[in-house]
XYZ file of C-alpha atoms in Angstrom:
678
model
C -0.309 0.226 -0.371
C 3.321 1.967 1.275
C 4.615 1.514 -2.476
C 1.632 1.843 -4.747
C 0.977 5.009 -2.715
C 4.581 6.999 -3.740
C 4.189 5.479 -6.460
C 0.627 7.874 -7.329
C 2.603 10.567 -5.489
C 5.738 10.826 -8.254
C 3.347 10.155 -11.232
C 1.281 13.208 -9.777
C 4.356 14.837 -9.610
C 5.909 13.850 -12.593
C 2.870 15.029 -14.202
C 2.752 18.122 -12.623
C 5.613 19.125 -13.685
C 5.762 17.990 -17.310
C 5.743 19.761 -20.381
C 2.713 17.768 -21.952
C 0.444 19.114 -18.553
C 1.745 22.767 -19.001
C 0.864 23.284 -22.363
C -1.796 22.134 -21.916
C -2.251 24.991 -19.266
C -1.031 27.358 -21.940
C -3.163 25.808 -24.336
C -6.371 27.240 -21.978
C -5.091 30.343 -21.308
C -4.915 30.770 -24.925
C -8.553 30.209 -25.056
C -9.931 32.269 -22.428
C -7.718 34.985 -23.869
C -9.612 34.742 -27.177
C -12.995 34.583 -25.546
C -11.559 37.929 -22.941
C -11.169 39.022 -26.399
C -13.798 38.732 -28.436
C -16.460 38.763 -25.828
C -17.148 42.662 -24.309
C -16.084 42.410 -20.710
C -17.480 43.548 -17.363
C -20.628 44.973 -18.647
C -24.038 44.354 -17.350
C -25.633 41.097 -17.079
C -28.994 42.320 -19.371
C -26.479 43.173 -21.943
C -25.396 39.372 -21.940
C -28.743 38.461 -21.938
C -30.270 40.004 -24.222
C -27.234 38.183 -26.721
C -27.031 34.831 -25.055
C -30.584 34.091 -23.836
C -31.776 33.123 -20.187
C -30.602 29.649 -20.222
C -27.130 29.837 -21.810
C -26.579 33.229 -20.044
C -27.070 30.858 -16.722
C -24.790 28.318 -17.782
C -21.850 30.432 -18.840
C -21.794 32.564 -15.601
C -20.662 29.680 -13.707
C -17.475 30.449 -15.451
C -17.473 33.810 -15.304
C -17.017 34.283 -18.784
C -18.056 37.799 -18.445
C -14.963 38.640 -16.545
C -12.787 35.701 -17.855
C -9.499 37.274 -16.460
C -10.557 37.364 -12.402
C -12.506 34.155 -12.993
C -11.963 31.236 -10.341
C -11.212 29.084 -12.958
C -8.767 31.103 -15.247
C -6.290 32.232 -12.172
C -6.353 28.820 -10.680
C -4.704 27.648 -14.260
C -2.228 30.424 -13.882
C -1.755 29.370 -10.481
C -1.180 25.593 -12.123
C 0.780 26.887 -14.670
C 3.484 28.536 -12.017
C 3.999 25.604 -9.717
C 3.734 22.974 -13.217
C 7.295 25.052 -14.458
C 7.962 25.442 -11.306
C 8.614 22.385 -11.278
C 10.114 21.908 -14.337
C 13.119 24.176 -13.388
C 13.251 22.784 -10.033
C 13.511 19.175 -11.715
C 15.716 19.861 -15.003
C 17.593 23.292 -13.720
C 20.193 22.017 -12.114
C 20.858 19.115 -14.449
C 21.344 22.001 -16.802
C 23.804 23.726 -14.872
C 25.755 20.907 -14.051
C 25.991 20.224 -17.668
C 27.081 23.468 -18.633
C 29.728 22.966 -16.679
C 30.901 19.736 -17.364
C 33.536 18.886 -20.101
C 32.364 15.306 -20.385
C 36.473 14.823 -20.615
C 35.912 10.800 -18.861
C 34.239 10.589 -22.388
C 36.364 7.021 -23.886
C 37.913 6.100 -27.059
C 35.363 3.344 -28.402
C 32.363 6.193 -27.562
C 33.962 8.426 -29.960
C 34.424 5.530 -32.223
C 30.474 5.552 -32.823
C 29.297 9.529 -33.434
C 28.270 10.108 -36.238
C 30.749 12.941 -36.219
C 33.978 11.719 -36.201
C 37.206 11.968 -37.891
C 40.511 9.421 -37.593
C 43.938 10.087 -38.782
C 47.213 9.074 -38.267
C 49.942 11.805 -37.833
C 53.546 11.492 -38.306
C 53.557 14.719 -35.407
C 54.475 13.578 -32.009
C 51.637 13.982 -29.068
C 52.875 17.576 -27.914
C 52.504 18.689 -31.533
C 49.297 17.617 -32.790
C 48.084 18.543 -29.001
C 49.922 22.145 -29.826
C 48.216 23.095 -33.372
C 44.832 20.976 -31.423
C 44.931 23.997 -29.079
C 45.885 26.428 -31.160
C 42.932 25.768 -33.709
C 40.187 25.382 -30.402
C 41.402 28.769 -28.979
C 41.745 30.464 -32.538
C 37.471 29.323 -32.748
C 36.473 30.020 -29.019
C 36.444 27.071 -27.389
C 37.374 26.331 -23.618
C 39.708 23.279 -23.240
C 40.238 20.402 -20.624
C 42.801 18.069 -20.277
C 42.633 14.272 -19.253
C 45.846 11.843 -19.433
C 46.544 8.666 -18.441
C 49.024 5.561 -19.818
C 46.600 4.853 -23.340
C 46.910 8.494 -24.187
C 45.407 12.691 -23.784
C 41.730 13.607 -24.030
C 40.831 17.353 -25.387
C 37.761 18.168 -24.051
C 36.342 20.824 -25.342
C 33.063 23.416 -25.875
C 31.403 26.243 -26.441
C 28.261 27.678 -26.578
C 27.243 26.128 -23.525
C 24.872 29.292 -22.390
C 22.703 27.757 -24.766
C 21.358 26.006 -21.426
C 20.727 29.399 -19.828
C 17.897 29.636 -22.889
C 15.650 27.640 -21.755
C 16.506 28.109 -18.061
C 15.444 31.936 -18.654
C 12.433 30.757 -21.227
C 11.112 28.727 -18.262
C 11.679 31.791 -15.718
C 10.098 34.348 -17.456
C 6.746 32.123 -17.584
C 6.542 32.006 -13.870
C 7.076 35.878 -13.386
C 5.115 36.265 -16.232
C 2.090 34.494 -14.415
C 2.924 36.204 -10.551
C 2.826 39.550 -12.223
C -0.687 38.964 -13.296
C -1.416 37.360 -10.364
C -0.332 40.015 -8.307
C -2.342 42.955 -10.756
C -5.516 40.582 -10.552
C -8.157 40.256 -8.499
C -6.304 37.405 -6.073
C -5.016 39.590 -3.725
C -8.578 41.114 -2.510
C -10.757 37.592 -2.836
C -7.519 36.300 -0.494
C -7.898 39.316 1.719
C -12.203 38.770 1.861
C -11.604 35.174 1.573
C -9.475 34.731 4.723
C -8.888 38.198 6.063
C -12.241 38.193 7.355
C -12.894 41.248 4.354
C -16.902 41.710 3.589
C -17.815 43.853 0.978
C -20.719 46.195 1.062
C -23.786 46.017 -0.309
C -26.057 48.883 1.227
C -26.216 52.056 0.205
C -23.208 54.286 2.850
C -21.239 56.206 3.187
C -17.543 56.306 3.214
C -17.222 57.536 7.159
C -20.063 54.670 8.089
C -18.113 51.487 6.020
C -17.134 49.314 8.589
C -13.578 47.996 9.324
C -14.708 44.758 7.473
C -15.624 46.521 4.118
C -11.913 48.508 4.443
C -9.042 47.259 2.299
C -5.496 47.748 4.475
C -3.503 51.018 3.282
C -0.696 49.215 1.624
C -2.440 46.978 0.221
C -0.306 45.077 -2.240
C -2.570 45.700 -5.583
C -5.983 46.676 -6.997
C -8.247 48.565 -9.287
C -10.612 50.861 -8.470
C -12.386 53.593 -9.305
C -13.271 57.615 -8.073
C -16.326 59.808 -8.632
C -15.217 63.222 -8.130
C -18.207 65.747 -8.841
C -16.719 69.918 -8.959
C -14.700 71.356 -6.078
C -15.075 67.624 -3.950
C -12.237 65.654 -2.445
C -11.579 61.910 -1.164
C -8.745 59.623 0.052
C -10.803 56.752 -1.059
C -11.312 54.312 -3.146
C -13.759 52.027 -4.241
C -12.709 48.833 -5.748
C -15.818 46.635 -6.476
C -16.233 42.720 -5.239
C -19.155 40.554 -6.676
C -22.267 42.167 -5.582
C -20.416 44.671 -3.351
C -17.713 47.300 -2.888
C -14.639 47.788 -0.474
C -12.953 51.150 0.606
C -9.561 51.122 -0.179
C -7.728 53.928 1.315
C -4.978 56.047 -1.066
C -2.343 57.635 0.028
C -2.896 61.193 -0.949
C -6.429 62.803 -0.976
C -6.839 64.197 -4.926
C -9.490 67.451 -5.400
C -11.434 67.885 -8.669
C -10.667 72.197 -9.071
C -12.719 71.711 -12.738
C -13.118 69.189 -15.243
C -13.330 70.094 -18.985
C -15.039 68.901 -21.601
C -14.490 69.701 -25.515
C -17.133 68.570 -28.220
C -16.335 67.976 -32.124
C -19.025 69.878 -35.040
C -21.464 67.312 -33.914
C -21.700 67.163 -30.685
C -19.501 64.453 -29.984
C -16.759 64.780 -27.117
C -14.006 64.946 -28.708
C -11.075 64.803 -25.436
C -11.982 65.750 -21.443
C -9.343 66.430 -18.575
C -9.144 67.142 -14.923
C -7.302 69.716 -13.427
C -6.406 68.428 -9.733
C -5.424 69.261 -6.906
C -3.111 66.033 -4.790
C -1.856 66.523 -1.128
C 0.609 63.791 -0.179
C -0.692 62.319 3.161
C 2.627 61.784 4.704
C 4.277 64.804 4.368
C 1.716 67.350 3.518
C 2.691 68.883 0.064
C 0.319 69.465 -1.995
C 0.801 69.266 -5.756
C -1.467 70.298 -9.054
C -1.984 68.470 -12.194
C -4.063 68.022 -15.342
C -4.616 64.504 -16.025
C -6.078 63.384 -19.074
C -6.593 60.236 -21.009
C -3.593 58.384 -21.258
C -1.861 61.221 -19.927
C -1.747 59.810 -16.275
C -1.338 61.001 -12.360
C 0.850 58.281 -11.069
C 2.125 59.506 -7.060
C 3.369 57.420 -4.371
C 2.869 53.990 -6.235
C -0.548 54.867 -6.976
C -1.878 56.028 -10.704
C -4.910 57.622 -11.671
C -6.609 57.398 -15.007
C -8.819 59.463 -16.586
C -11.645 57.513 -17.313
C -15.061 59.182 -17.536
C -17.383 61.212 -16.495
C -20.809 61.492 -15.602
C -23.806 64.410 -13.363
C -22.198 64.997 -10.329
C -25.461 65.859 -8.675
C -27.126 68.886 -11.664
C -30.544 70.454 -9.977
C -33.326 69.744 -11.868
C -36.182 71.688 -11.787
C -39.441 70.621 -13.777
C -43.179 70.574 -13.901
C -45.009 67.851 -13.680
C -48.114 67.946 -15.543
C -50.842 65.314 -14.183
C -51.615 62.486 -17.030
C -55.090 61.900 -14.628
C -57.966 63.800 -14.200
C -59.351 66.548 -15.940
C -57.046 68.756 -14.390
C -53.900 70.546 -16.628
C -52.554 72.687 -14.324
C -48.542 71.403 -13.654
C -46.688 71.436 -10.438
C -42.972 72.791 -9.946
C -40.928 69.491 -8.712
C -36.692 70.644 -7.531
C -34.407 67.756 -7.079
C -31.138 66.815 -7.798
C -29.684 64.024 -10.210
C -28.536 61.251 -8.028
C -31.266 61.567 -5.394
C -35.042 60.817 -4.535
C -37.752 63.904 -4.439
C -41.233 63.330 -3.180
C -44.337 64.394 -5.039
C -47.887 64.269 -3.941
C -50.160 64.337 -6.844
C -53.971 64.759 -6.496
C -55.923 61.851 -8.763
C -59.400 62.066 -9.138
C -59.701 63.997 -5.629
C -57.311 61.572 -3.984
C -53.550 62.417 -2.707
C -51.259 59.742 -4.630
C -47.590 59.971 -3.200
C -44.984 59.203 -5.275
C -40.676 58.792 -5.105
C -38.965 60.248 -8.225
C -35.759 58.978 -8.698
C -33.923 61.626 -10.793
C -31.095 58.845 -11.863
C -29.625 60.996 -15.401
C -29.442 64.763 -16.865
C -27.463 65.277 -20.680
C -26.794 68.469 -21.590
C -25.835 67.665 -25.301
C -27.552 64.640 -27.439
C -26.402 64.624 -31.162
C -29.016 62.100 -33.122
C -28.884 60.987 -35.927
C -32.715 62.037 -37.165
C -33.184 59.617 -40.041
C -37.413 60.254 -41.410
C -38.593 58.034 -39.525
C -36.680 56.767 -36.659
C -36.729 57.933 -33.145
C -33.951 58.756 -31.449
C -32.223 56.828 -28.942
C -30.498 57.591 -26.226
C -26.369 56.392 -25.386
C -25.021 54.951 -22.716
C -22.071 57.802 -21.025
C -18.902 54.582 -22.243
C -20.478 55.354 -25.801
C -19.924 59.197 -25.948
C -16.268 58.151 -23.823
C -15.444 56.378 -26.832
C -16.261 59.148 -29.435
C -12.347 60.495 -27.701
C -10.663 58.613 -29.992
C -11.105 59.820 -32.837
C -14.104 58.114 -34.321
C -17.048 61.423 -34.721
C -14.086 63.927 -35.801
C -15.319 62.805 -39.545
C -18.622 62.276 -39.016
C -20.566 63.672 -41.488
C -23.921 63.032 -41.762
C -26.598 65.760 -42.795
C -29.441 64.346 -40.327
C -27.355 64.377 -36.818
C -28.471 67.271 -34.689
C -27.777 68.326 -30.997
C -31.633 68.304 -29.546
C -30.329 69.746 -26.211
C -30.486 68.708 -23.221
C -32.478 65.111 -21.074
C -33.289 63.862 -18.368
C -33.938 60.612 -16.773
C -35.337 59.496 -13.872
C -37.944 56.638 -12.188
C -41.339 56.783 -10.851
C -41.637 54.021 -7.746
C -45.411 54.882 -6.726
C -47.194 53.104 -3.852
C -46.933 49.858 -6.025
C -43.679 49.346 -6.223
C -43.203 50.447 -10.149
C -40.662 51.336 -11.148
C -40.585 52.235 -15.394
C -37.516 54.427 -16.443
C -38.478 57.459 -18.526
C -36.443 59.981 -20.646
C -37.857 62.864 -21.242
C -35.995 65.061 -23.688
C -35.929 69.230 -22.569
C -37.086 71.034 -26.399
C -39.382 69.773 -28.992
C -37.998 68.189 -32.180
C -38.455 68.003 -35.844
C -39.638 64.977 -37.120
C -41.553 64.000 -39.715
C -42.239 68.002 -40.444
C -43.891 68.164 -36.916
C -42.566 69.657 -34.153
C -42.531 66.748 -31.119
C -41.378 66.140 -27.696
C -39.756 62.159 -27.508
C -41.590 60.357 -24.360
C -39.135 57.374 -23.579
C -40.507 54.508 -21.465
C -38.994 51.279 -20.979
C -38.643 48.976 -17.858
C -35.280 47.971 -18.060
C -31.961 49.499 -19.189
C -32.317 45.678 -21.189
C -34.665 46.886 -23.173
C -34.283 50.344 -26.033
C -36.870 52.912 -25.035
C -40.145 53.309 -26.687
C -41.114 56.589 -27.546
C -44.335 58.579 -27.356
C -45.185 61.768 -29.740
C -46.377 64.657 -28.106
C -46.883 67.968 -30.254
C -45.851 71.178 -29.507
C -47.991 74.060 -29.341
C -46.770 77.764 -30.886
C -44.976 78.551 -28.230
C -42.838 75.454 -28.111
C -44.325 74.121 -24.947
C -46.808 70.997 -23.839
C -49.527 73.683 -22.356
C -51.757 73.240 -25.406
C -51.994 69.296 -25.500
C -51.966 69.340 -21.942
C -55.153 70.909 -21.776
C -56.680 68.563 -24.014
C -56.413 65.912 -22.216
C -57.326 67.826 -19.428
C -60.455 68.547 -21.507
C -60.696 64.884 -22.945
C -61.078 63.763 -19.526
C -63.977 66.055 -17.938
C -67.540 64.859 -19.207
C -69.249 68.047 -20.256
C -66.570 68.740 -22.206
C -66.401 65.407 -24.088
C -70.653 65.938 -23.986
C -70.462 69.324 -25.920
C -67.832 68.464 -28.591
C -69.935 65.372 -29.729
C -72.406 67.952 -30.312
C -70.316 69.890 -32.366
C -69.484 67.384 -34.490
C -73.236 66.131 -35.250
C -73.912 69.555 -35.847
C -71.097 70.308 -37.863
C -71.281 66.388 -39.857
C -75.252 65.319 -39.566
C -78.611 66.916 -40.926
C -80.851 67.098 -38.275
C -83.193 63.766 -38.099
C -79.322 61.999 -37.619
C -77.767 64.699 -35.011
C -78.893 63.238 -31.822
C -77.831 59.595 -33.263
C -74.821 61.162 -33.849
C -74.130 62.954 -30.961
C -74.081 59.734 -28.496
C -72.034 57.984 -30.910
C -68.742 60.256 -30.611
C -69.917 61.202 -26.820
C -69.410 56.951 -26.404
C -66.313 56.636 -28.559
C -64.474 59.992 -27.430
C -65.761 57.960 -23.848
C -63.779 54.817 -24.987
C -61.122 56.481 -26.069
C -60.444 58.595 -23.029
C -60.279 55.541 -20.636
C -58.362 53.372 -23.100
C -57.623 54.610 -26.572
C -58.289 52.814 -29.508
C -57.640 49.198 -27.805
C -60.838 49.233 -25.955
C -63.016 49.077 -28.970
C -60.436 46.711 -30.454
C -61.159 44.168 -27.401
C -65.370 43.829 -28.121
C -64.722 44.029 -31.928
C -64.005 40.356 -33.390
C -61.016 40.630 -35.773
C -61.790 40.616 -38.602
C -64.148 43.749 -38.287
C -61.630 45.256 -37.224
C -60.103 47.495 -40.162
C -63.705 48.242 -40.658
C -64.539 49.723 -37.760
C -61.543 51.730 -37.394
C -62.219 53.317 -40.790
C -65.161 54.527 -39.439
C -63.911 55.372 -35.519
C -61.160 56.865 -35.957
C -62.506 59.909 -38.256
C -65.097 60.477 -35.326
C -62.514 60.759 -33.569
C -60.451 62.139 -34.873
C -62.921 65.416 -35.608
C -64.487 64.958 -32.448
C -60.934 65.716 -30.159
C -60.715 69.118 -32.662
C -63.874 70.485 -31.941
C -63.242 69.644 -28.519
C -59.926 70.594 -28.864
C -61.828 73.913 -29.921
C -64.101 74.521 -27.747
C -61.661 73.980 -25.194
C -59.460 76.975 -26.329
C -62.709 79.362 -26.600
C -63.490 78.059 -22.541
C -59.253 79.763 -21.621
C -60.451 83.354 -23.979
C -58.573 81.668 -26.874
C -59.594 82.610 -30.406
C -61.197 79.919 -32.151
C -59.084 77.188 -34.113
C -58.191 77.708 -37.976
C -60.749 75.572 -40.391
C -59.418 76.404 -43.973
C -56.888 77.576 -45.565
C -53.074 77.108 -44.470
C -53.362 77.700 -41.186
C -56.390 75.336 -40.422
C -54.578 72.572 -42.206
C -51.055 72.967 -39.994
C -54.595 73.081 -37.042
C -55.539 69.658 -38.292
C -51.715 68.171 -38.144
C -51.174 69.221 -35.007
C -54.628 68.051 -34.190
C -53.260 64.562 -35.893
C -49.990 64.349 -33.691
C -52.201 64.708 -30.863
C -54.637 61.968 -31.505
C -52.061 59.680 -32.273
C -50.157 60.673 -28.993
C -53.584 60.199 -26.557
C -53.401 56.769 -28.540
C -50.393 55.645 -27.665
C -50.957 57.173 -22.994
C -52.194 54.284 -22.015
C -49.382 52.426 -22.867
C -47.274 55.484 -20.724
C -47.782 54.014 -16.943
C -46.895 57.423 -15.299
C -49.556 58.807 -13.902
C -47.244 62.354 -14.313
C -45.349 64.055 -17.337
C -42.219 65.762 -16.196
C -40.845 68.147 -17.903
C -36.657 69.791 -17.637
C -37.039 73.364 -17.289
C -34.199 74.959 -16.466
C -31.091 72.959 -14.839
C -27.304 74.013 -12.865
C -25.402 71.640 -14.103
C -22.633 69.920 -12.571
C -20.161 67.686 -14.232
C -18.273 64.853 -12.142
C -15.051 62.949 -13.455
C -14.780 59.967 -13.216
C -10.742 57.930 -12.428
C -9.548 54.264 -11.831
C -7.037 54.125 -9.477
C -4.987 51.333 -9.610
C -1.794 49.958 -8.010
C -0.294 47.357 -10.208
C 3.283 45.943 -8.559
C 2.718 43.434 -10.830
C 4.194 45.223 -14.010
C 7.438 45.860 -12.974
C 7.810 41.843 -12.509
C 6.422 41.712 -15.855
C 8.398 43.799 -18.014
C 11.031 41.647 -15.681
C 9.429 38.371 -17.055
C 9.792 39.898 -20.431
C 13.267 40.977 -20.457
C 14.380 37.079 -19.276
C 12.064 36.236 -22.088
C 14.055 38.073 -24.619
C 17.177 36.990 -22.675
C 16.060 32.992 -23.072
C 14.716 33.084 -26.242
C 18.257 34.999 -27.817
C 20.458 32.544 -25.694
C 18.037 29.284 -28.043
C 18.037 30.302 -31.207
C 20.970 32.820 -31.345
C 24.202 30.899 -28.763
C 24.830 27.418 -30.364
C 26.157 24.355 -28.159
C 28.901 22.736 -29.125
C 31.249 19.913 -27.717
C 34.694 18.738 -29.321
C 36.117 15.915 -28.170
C 40.130 14.665 -29.552
C 41.602 11.807 -28.226
C 45.416 11.571 -29.198
C 47.704 8.660 -28.258
C 51.428 7.410 -29.812
C 51.476 5.843 -32.473
C 54.813 3.989 -33.830
C 54.782 6.085 -37.333
C 54.308 9.449 -34.742
C 50.297 9.570 -32.742
C 47.207 8.626 -33.999
C 44.113 10.791 -33.576
C 40.477 10.268 -33.343
C 38.013 13.419 -32.989
C 34.758 14.069 -32.760
C 32.082 16.860 -32.627
C 28.634 16.686 -31.564
C 25.943 19.915 -30.596
C 21.997 19.080 -29.035
C 20.112 20.266 -32.117
C 22.085 19.623 -35.944
C 21.449 22.405 -37.834
C 23.125 23.842 -41.315
C 25.740 25.814 -39.596
C 26.974 22.528 -37.445
C 27.358 20.525 -40.735
C 29.428 23.370 -41.904
C 32.041 24.244 -38.776
C 32.398 20.148 -38.819
C 32.991 20.520 -42.134
C 36.162 23.209 -40.789
C 37.087 21.112 -38.035
C 37.471 17.756 -40.129
C 39.770 19.776 -42.918
C 41.660 21.286 -40.050
C 42.660 17.517 -38.135
C 42.844 15.772 -41.658
C 46.089 18.250 -42.301
C 47.432 16.375 -39.145
C 48.466 13.293 -40.725
C 50.156 16.233 -43.875
């Protein structure tokens, strides 16, 4: 049993230190690197769900291919490669070093006779004369030699290029060193502190000052990669390191204050470059200095590198109008809030107060959209704007590119726990010949925004549309509009029935758009019914709008000429907007009125000592490759013994890897030995 166990251990260590095992590990690392290059890393989970589907997302998530270079199995393979290569070195390096220093002068005459590259001559010269000429040739060709004398003769053992073996040693050492450097700069040092050091990533929102000791990494942490978010004028001396679903706080050896953030734009409105003026205070000496951090021009201090990563909103102040989308009121409420914070809003719905929380998630001051006819603009994520600094937007030349002005993103959290995401543009934009406000909604970041077009009035505002919406929800005004429609479109005998039909259509349309009508009609009849209902609702809506304007002291709508055509176009767009409003899940419409922008800079802070280890490994690799490919090992043995005619010479030359150069050198060596017989 002991013998069997010992053999298993020996076989295991033999496999672990074998070349085939190391090559297999390298193949796995190559495959992982290909995946990490092709598949975008560290994206939102919803992005991968959309790309692969829920089933394969769950499968791939087990292997963490979304952050493959810090996955447990990749780090494990790197660790095994270090162990395997180290065992190979420990096993073979001592033998190689001994072989480098050995002349192998104990080789016997009989052994030389089986060498493929040998020459044997009889010389009239004496043994000392032959040795003198042989030593002269060896010295001239860079060989070091050693003599061994015995009763039968003299053996001259010579060698050159023994440093070739250092190539193998340095190449293997470089793999170990590079892997260690990679492990040092990975998440492994931080994860080891979580696994073994009692650190607990923080998953709750809290101030850095409130983070417990278990959520803080030591100031002397060997390596880390975190982020710093700094609004204009703010200061910090901590970075935030992401670990799984939580974060750990990393103290920095200095404090950094953002004095000012700059951003320049191309003529298309896309960012061309951005940079930050910062003030750095060394916490050890108290010294202060200023520096500008730009993309590819980081700050380096106390072993920590600060990169300009991106930019974001730093807590801009927003002033909005909250237009009710339920009931018959068209009076907006004022709402003031800060990006990144939640504001309370109380809305009166059917005489009952309804409390909701508005989470203002983003403000974009410049939105350059491709307003191709028939297509809706889509808000871009911040990283897409950041990518523009590479120059991809510098030469953009598209006749449909427009800067459509600021936009705001927010969520509404009501008592039912609903949390839809909304994206509204501050200013109207011209789409298909009509000035409209775009209001987008989606249920999660994985979806694209679905937009409702709301027509702007002559004052480029939402006022007229919101009054029309409120009038549509007023029973008395619907009755008056139905009567006006019947009066203009029916004979006296038909007015009563047409009034009832128009009033019913408006009432149903006010509740659920055309959805309610379609649900009660068989599918084969829907097209015919809509052909009658849509014109009726559209013309009744026109009358409703006209009556509401007159009740507010405004002139009646024009019904003929260019002004009448414009009024009809506006009413048609309003009809489409009101049709879509039942699918717009919000009791209120928030319109951005003005803002005070506060910009923020996002920095990446890193301590990466492993890169210097990798540099050293690369140097070792260069030395190893140079030694293996450009230093040729040669060994020469010359056996000389006395003979009746003078002396007998048997010589041989050997190398580890025969090449054409070796063949030429042996021919020169053969000629030199042959000349001894002349």
